[in-house]
Coordinates of C-alpha atoms and ligand atoms in Angstrom, one line a residue:
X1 CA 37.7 -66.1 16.6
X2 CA 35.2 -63.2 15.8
X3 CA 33.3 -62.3 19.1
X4 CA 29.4 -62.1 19.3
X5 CA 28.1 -58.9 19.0
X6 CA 26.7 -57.7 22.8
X7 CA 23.2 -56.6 21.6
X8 CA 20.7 -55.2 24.5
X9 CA 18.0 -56.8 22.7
X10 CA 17.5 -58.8 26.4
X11 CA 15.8 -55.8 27.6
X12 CA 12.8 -54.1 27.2
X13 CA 13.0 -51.3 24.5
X14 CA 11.3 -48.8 26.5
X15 CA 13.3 -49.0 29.1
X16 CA 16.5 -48.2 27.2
X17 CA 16.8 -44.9 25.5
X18 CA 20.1 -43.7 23.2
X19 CA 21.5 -41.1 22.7
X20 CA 24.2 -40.0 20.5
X21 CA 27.4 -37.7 21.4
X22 CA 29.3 -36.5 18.6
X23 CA 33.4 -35.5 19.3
X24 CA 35.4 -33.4 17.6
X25 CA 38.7 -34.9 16.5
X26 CA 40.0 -31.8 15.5
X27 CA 39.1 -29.6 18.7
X28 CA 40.1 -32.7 20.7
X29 CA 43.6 -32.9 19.8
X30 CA 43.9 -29.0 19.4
X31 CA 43.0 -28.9 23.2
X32 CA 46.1 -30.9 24.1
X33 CA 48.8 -29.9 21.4
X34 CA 47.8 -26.5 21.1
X35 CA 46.8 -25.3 24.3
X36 CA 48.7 -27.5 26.7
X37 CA 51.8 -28.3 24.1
X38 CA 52.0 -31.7 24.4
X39 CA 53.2 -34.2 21.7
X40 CA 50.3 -35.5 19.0
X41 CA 51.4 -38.7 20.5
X42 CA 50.5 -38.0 24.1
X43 CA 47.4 -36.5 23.0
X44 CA 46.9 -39.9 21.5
X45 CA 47.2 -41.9 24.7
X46 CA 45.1 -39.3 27.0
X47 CA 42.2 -39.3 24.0
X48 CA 42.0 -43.2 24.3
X49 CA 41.3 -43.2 27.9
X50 CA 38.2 -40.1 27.2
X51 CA 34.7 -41.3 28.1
X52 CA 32.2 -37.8 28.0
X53 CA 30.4 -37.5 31.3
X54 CA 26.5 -38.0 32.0
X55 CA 26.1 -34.1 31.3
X56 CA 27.3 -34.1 28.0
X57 CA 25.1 -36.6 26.8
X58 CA 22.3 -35.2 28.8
X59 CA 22.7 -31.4 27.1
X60 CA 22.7 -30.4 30.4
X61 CA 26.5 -29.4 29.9
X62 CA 27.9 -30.4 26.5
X63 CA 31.0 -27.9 26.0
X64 CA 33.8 -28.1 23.5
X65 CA 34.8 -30.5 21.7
X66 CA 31.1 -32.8 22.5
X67 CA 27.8 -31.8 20.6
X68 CA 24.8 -33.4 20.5
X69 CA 23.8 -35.4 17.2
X70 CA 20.7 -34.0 17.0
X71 CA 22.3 -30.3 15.5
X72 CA 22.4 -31.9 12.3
X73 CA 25.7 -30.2 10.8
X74 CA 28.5 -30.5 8.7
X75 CA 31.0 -28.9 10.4
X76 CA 32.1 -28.5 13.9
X77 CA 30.4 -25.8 15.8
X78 CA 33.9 -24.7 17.5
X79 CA 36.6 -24.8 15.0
X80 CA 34.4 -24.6 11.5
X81 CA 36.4 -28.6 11.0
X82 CA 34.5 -30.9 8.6
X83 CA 32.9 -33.7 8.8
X84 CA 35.8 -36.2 8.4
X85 CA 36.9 -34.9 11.9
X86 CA 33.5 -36.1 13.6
X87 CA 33.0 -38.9 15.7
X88 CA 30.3 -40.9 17.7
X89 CA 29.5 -42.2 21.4
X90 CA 27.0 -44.0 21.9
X91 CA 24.9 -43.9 25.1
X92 CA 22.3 -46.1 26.5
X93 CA 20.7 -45.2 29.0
X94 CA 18.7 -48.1 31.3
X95 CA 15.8 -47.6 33.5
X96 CA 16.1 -50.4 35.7
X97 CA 13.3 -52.0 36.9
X98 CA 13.5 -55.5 39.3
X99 CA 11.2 -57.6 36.6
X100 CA 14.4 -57.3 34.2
X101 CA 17.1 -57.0 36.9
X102 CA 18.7 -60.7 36.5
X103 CA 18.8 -59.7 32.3
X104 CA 20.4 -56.3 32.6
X105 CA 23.1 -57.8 35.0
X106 CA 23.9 -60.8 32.9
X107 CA 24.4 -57.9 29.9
X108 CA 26.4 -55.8 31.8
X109 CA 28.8 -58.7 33.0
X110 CA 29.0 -59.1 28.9
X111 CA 29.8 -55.3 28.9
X112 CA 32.5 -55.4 31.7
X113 CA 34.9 -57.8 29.3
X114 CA 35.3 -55.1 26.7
X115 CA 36.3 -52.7 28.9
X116 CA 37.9 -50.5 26.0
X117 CA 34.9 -50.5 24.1
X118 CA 32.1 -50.1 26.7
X119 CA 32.1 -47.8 29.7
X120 CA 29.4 -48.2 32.5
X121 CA 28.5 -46.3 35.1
X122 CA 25.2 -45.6 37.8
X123 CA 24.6 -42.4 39.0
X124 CA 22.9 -42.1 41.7
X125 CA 18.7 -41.5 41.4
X126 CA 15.9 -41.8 44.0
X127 CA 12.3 -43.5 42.1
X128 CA 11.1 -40.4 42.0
X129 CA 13.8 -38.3 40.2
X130 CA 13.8 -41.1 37.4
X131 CA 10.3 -40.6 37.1
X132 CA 10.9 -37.3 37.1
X133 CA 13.3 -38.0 34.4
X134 CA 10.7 -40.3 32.6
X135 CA 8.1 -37.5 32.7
X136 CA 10.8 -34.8 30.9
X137 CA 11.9 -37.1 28.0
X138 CA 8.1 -38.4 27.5
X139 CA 7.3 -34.8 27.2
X140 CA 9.8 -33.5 24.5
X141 CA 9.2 -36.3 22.6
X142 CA 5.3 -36.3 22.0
X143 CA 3.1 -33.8 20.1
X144 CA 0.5 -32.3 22.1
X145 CA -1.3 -31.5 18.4
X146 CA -4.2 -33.6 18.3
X147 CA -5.6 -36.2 20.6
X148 CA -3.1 -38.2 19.5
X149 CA -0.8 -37.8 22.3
X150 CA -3.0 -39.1 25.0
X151 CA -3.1 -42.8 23.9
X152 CA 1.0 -42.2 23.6
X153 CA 1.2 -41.0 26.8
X154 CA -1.2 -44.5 28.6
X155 CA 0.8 -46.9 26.6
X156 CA 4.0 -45.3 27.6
X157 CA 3.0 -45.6 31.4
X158 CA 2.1 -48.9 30.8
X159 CA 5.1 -49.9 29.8
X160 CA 6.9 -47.9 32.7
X161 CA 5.2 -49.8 35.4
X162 CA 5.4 -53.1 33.6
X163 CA 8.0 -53.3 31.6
X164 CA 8.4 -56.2 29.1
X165 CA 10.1 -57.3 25.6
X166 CA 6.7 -58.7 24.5
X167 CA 4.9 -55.3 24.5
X168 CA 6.2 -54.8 20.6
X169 CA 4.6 -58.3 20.0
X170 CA 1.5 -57.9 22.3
X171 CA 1.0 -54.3 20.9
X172 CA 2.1 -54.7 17.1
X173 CA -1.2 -53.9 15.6
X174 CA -1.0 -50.6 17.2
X175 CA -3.2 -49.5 19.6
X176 CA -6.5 -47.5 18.8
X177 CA -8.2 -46.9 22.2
X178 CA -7.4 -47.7 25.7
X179 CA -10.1 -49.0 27.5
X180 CA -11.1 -49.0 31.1
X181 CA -12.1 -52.4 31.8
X182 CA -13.3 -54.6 35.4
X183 CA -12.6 -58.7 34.4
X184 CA -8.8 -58.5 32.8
X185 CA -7.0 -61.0 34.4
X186 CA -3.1 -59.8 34.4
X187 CA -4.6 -56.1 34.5
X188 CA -4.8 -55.6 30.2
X189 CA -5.9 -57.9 27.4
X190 CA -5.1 -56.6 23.4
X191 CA -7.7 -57.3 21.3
X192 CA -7.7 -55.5 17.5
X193 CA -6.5 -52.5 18.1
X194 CA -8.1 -52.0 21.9
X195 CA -6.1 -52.2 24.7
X196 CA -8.5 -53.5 27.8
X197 CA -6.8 -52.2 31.2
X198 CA -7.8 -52.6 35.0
X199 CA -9.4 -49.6 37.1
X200 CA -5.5 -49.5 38.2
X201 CA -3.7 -48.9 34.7
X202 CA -6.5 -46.8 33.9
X203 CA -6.4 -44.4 36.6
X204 CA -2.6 -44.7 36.3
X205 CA -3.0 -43.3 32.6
X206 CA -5.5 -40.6 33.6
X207 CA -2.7 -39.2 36.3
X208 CA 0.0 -39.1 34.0
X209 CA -1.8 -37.5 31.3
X210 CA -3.3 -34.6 34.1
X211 CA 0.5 -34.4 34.8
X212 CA 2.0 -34.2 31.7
X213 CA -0.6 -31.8 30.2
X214 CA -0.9 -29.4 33.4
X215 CA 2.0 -27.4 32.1
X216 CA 0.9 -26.8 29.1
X217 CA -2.3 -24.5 27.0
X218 CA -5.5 -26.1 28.0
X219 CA -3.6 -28.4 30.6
X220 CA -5.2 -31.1 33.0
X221 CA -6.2 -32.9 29.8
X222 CA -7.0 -37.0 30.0
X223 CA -9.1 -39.6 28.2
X224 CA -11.9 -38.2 30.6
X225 CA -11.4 -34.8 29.0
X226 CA -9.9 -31.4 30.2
X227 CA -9.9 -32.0 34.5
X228 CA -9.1 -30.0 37.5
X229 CA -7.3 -31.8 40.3
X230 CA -11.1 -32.2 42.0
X231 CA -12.9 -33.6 39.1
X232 CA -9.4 -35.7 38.2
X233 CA -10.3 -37.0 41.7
X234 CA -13.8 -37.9 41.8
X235 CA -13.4 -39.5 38.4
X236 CA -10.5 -41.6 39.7
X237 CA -12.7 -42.5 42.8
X238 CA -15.5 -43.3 40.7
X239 CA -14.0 -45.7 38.5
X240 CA -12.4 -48.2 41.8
X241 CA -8.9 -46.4 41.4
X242 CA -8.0 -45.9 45.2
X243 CA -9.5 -49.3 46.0
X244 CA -7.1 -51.0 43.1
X245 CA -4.6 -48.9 44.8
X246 CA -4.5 -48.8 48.0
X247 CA -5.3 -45.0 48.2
X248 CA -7.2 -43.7 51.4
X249 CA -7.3 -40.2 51.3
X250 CA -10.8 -37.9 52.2
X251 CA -8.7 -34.8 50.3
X252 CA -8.3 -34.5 46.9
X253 CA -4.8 -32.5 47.0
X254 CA -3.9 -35.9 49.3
X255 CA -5.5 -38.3 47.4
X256 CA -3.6 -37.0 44.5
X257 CA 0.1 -37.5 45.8
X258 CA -0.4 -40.9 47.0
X259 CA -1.1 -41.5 44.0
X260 CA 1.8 -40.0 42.4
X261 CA 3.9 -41.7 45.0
X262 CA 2.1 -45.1 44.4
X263 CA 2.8 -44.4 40.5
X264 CA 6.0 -43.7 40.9
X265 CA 7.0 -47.1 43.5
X266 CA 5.8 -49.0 40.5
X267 CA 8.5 -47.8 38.1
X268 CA 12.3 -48.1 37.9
X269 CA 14.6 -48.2 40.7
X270 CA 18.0 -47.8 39.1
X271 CA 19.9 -45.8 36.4
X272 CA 22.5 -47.3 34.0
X273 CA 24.3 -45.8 31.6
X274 CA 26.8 -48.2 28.7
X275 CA 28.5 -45.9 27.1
X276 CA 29.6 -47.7 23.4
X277 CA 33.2 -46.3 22.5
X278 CA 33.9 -48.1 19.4
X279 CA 33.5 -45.5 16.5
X280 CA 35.4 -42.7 18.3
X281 CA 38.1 -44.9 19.5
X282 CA 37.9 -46.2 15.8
X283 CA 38.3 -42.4 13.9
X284 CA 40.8 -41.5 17.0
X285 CA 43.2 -44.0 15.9
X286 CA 42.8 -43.2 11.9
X287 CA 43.0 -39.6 13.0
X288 CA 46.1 -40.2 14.5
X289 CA 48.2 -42.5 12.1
X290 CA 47.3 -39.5 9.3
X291 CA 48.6 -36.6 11.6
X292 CA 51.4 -38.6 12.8
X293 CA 52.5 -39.8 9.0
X294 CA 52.4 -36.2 8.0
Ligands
ZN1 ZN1 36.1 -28.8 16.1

């Protein structure tokens, strides 16, 4: 009987990013014959049990024989080996979130009976690193060319704090302007191409674009226009933020992390990684039945 594909589909897409690890057959085995003069064989059986850790998917430390997919190359950047030697893991990485806890666990109990193929893990994150986390990843991957960036940067938050598989739907027509709005029941409404949002998801917006912008040329920039953290504040006030929040704070410095904090309560709470071993396990095997027939 052919088994059903596992497909995370069951979860919302911004809360699941991928990245992809690629192995070196060739360094892989060399490590173990070579250096430690064991049998091709026993190579074989310690390979088969290899899962890379967080670190190497990461880049934080990806070392011999790992690199990351994204050095587009033809040959291995330890031992010069071609291609043919190359293989994949696949990581997902979930930002767990309590509306979509009951989904991911059903999906990981899937995971748990291929135990070959899939390795899970969770490392352990407070809210605030994984926002932290958020923050980093949302910031290498925009383009701070243009004003284009800011409405990235809203929607994105958007679907931090409420994360949901309809937002493709909901949001298919692309989104032109975000706009602040006081009678949307359920906090947005999408109607051609403008997003309507609460004084909450607004100020929300405004916050992380200050954030994400402050480190950079011209920083503290928002749909508002170019801030400091007093003006950021007086704005928020002004539009009913700290009311929709909760905030009450007479200092803006004050104001401003209670709101980060209330920000960042509103996001994930948990990190999970899947790591998909099929295509290395796969080329491992192949590998192995050519160097053992030789
Ligand atoms: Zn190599």
């Amino acid at each position: 009987m052919k088994k059903a594909e596992i497909s995370f589909d069951s979860l919302p897409s911004s809360a699941v990013s991928e990245t992809t690890l690629k192995i070196c057959l060739k360094c892989a085995f060399d490590v173990i014959t070579k250096q430690l003069k064991l049998t091709t064989r026993t190579a074989y059986s310690e390979l088969k049990k290899h899962v890379p850790e967080e670190s190497d998917f990461s880049g934080a430390a990806t070392s011999r024989p790992h690199f990351l997919a994204e050095q587009q190359t033809d040959h291995c950047p330890f031992c010069n080996g071609t291609k043919r030697w190359f293989a994949d893991f696949h990581a997902r990485r979930i930002d767990s979130h309590p509306s979509f806890e009951k989904e991911r666990k059903k999906l990981w109990t899937a995971l748990k009976k291929a135990p070959d193929r899939f390795t899970v893990w969770s490392p352990e994150r407070t809210k605030m690193q994984i926002f932290s986390e958020w923050l980093e990843r949302l910031n290498r991957s925009i383009d701070f060319e243009g004003d284009h960036w800011l409405l990235d940067v809203a929607v994105s938050n958007i679907k931090r704090s409420l994360p949901s598989s309809d937002w493709e739907i909901a949001l298919a027509g692309g989104v032109r302007r975000v706009q602040l709005s006081r009678d949307v029941e359920e906090g947005w409404r999408y109607e051609a191409g403008w997003l309507y949002v609460s004084p909450g998801i607004y100020g929300d917006a405004l916050m992380v674009q200050h954030l994400i912008s402050r480190s950079h040329l011209h920083g503290g920039r928002t749909f508002e226009g170019r801030l400091t953290l007093p003006e950021l504040m007086r704005r928020l006030r002004r539009i009913g933020y700290f009311e929709a929040r909760g905030i009450d704070a007479h200092e803006p410095l004050e104001a401003f992390e209670q709101a980060i904090v209330k920000i960042v309560d509103s996001g994930p709470s948990a990190v999970y990684y899947a790591v998909d071993r099929k295509d290395y396990l796969d080329k491992l095997k192949s590998v192995y039945e050519k160097k053992r027939d030789k």
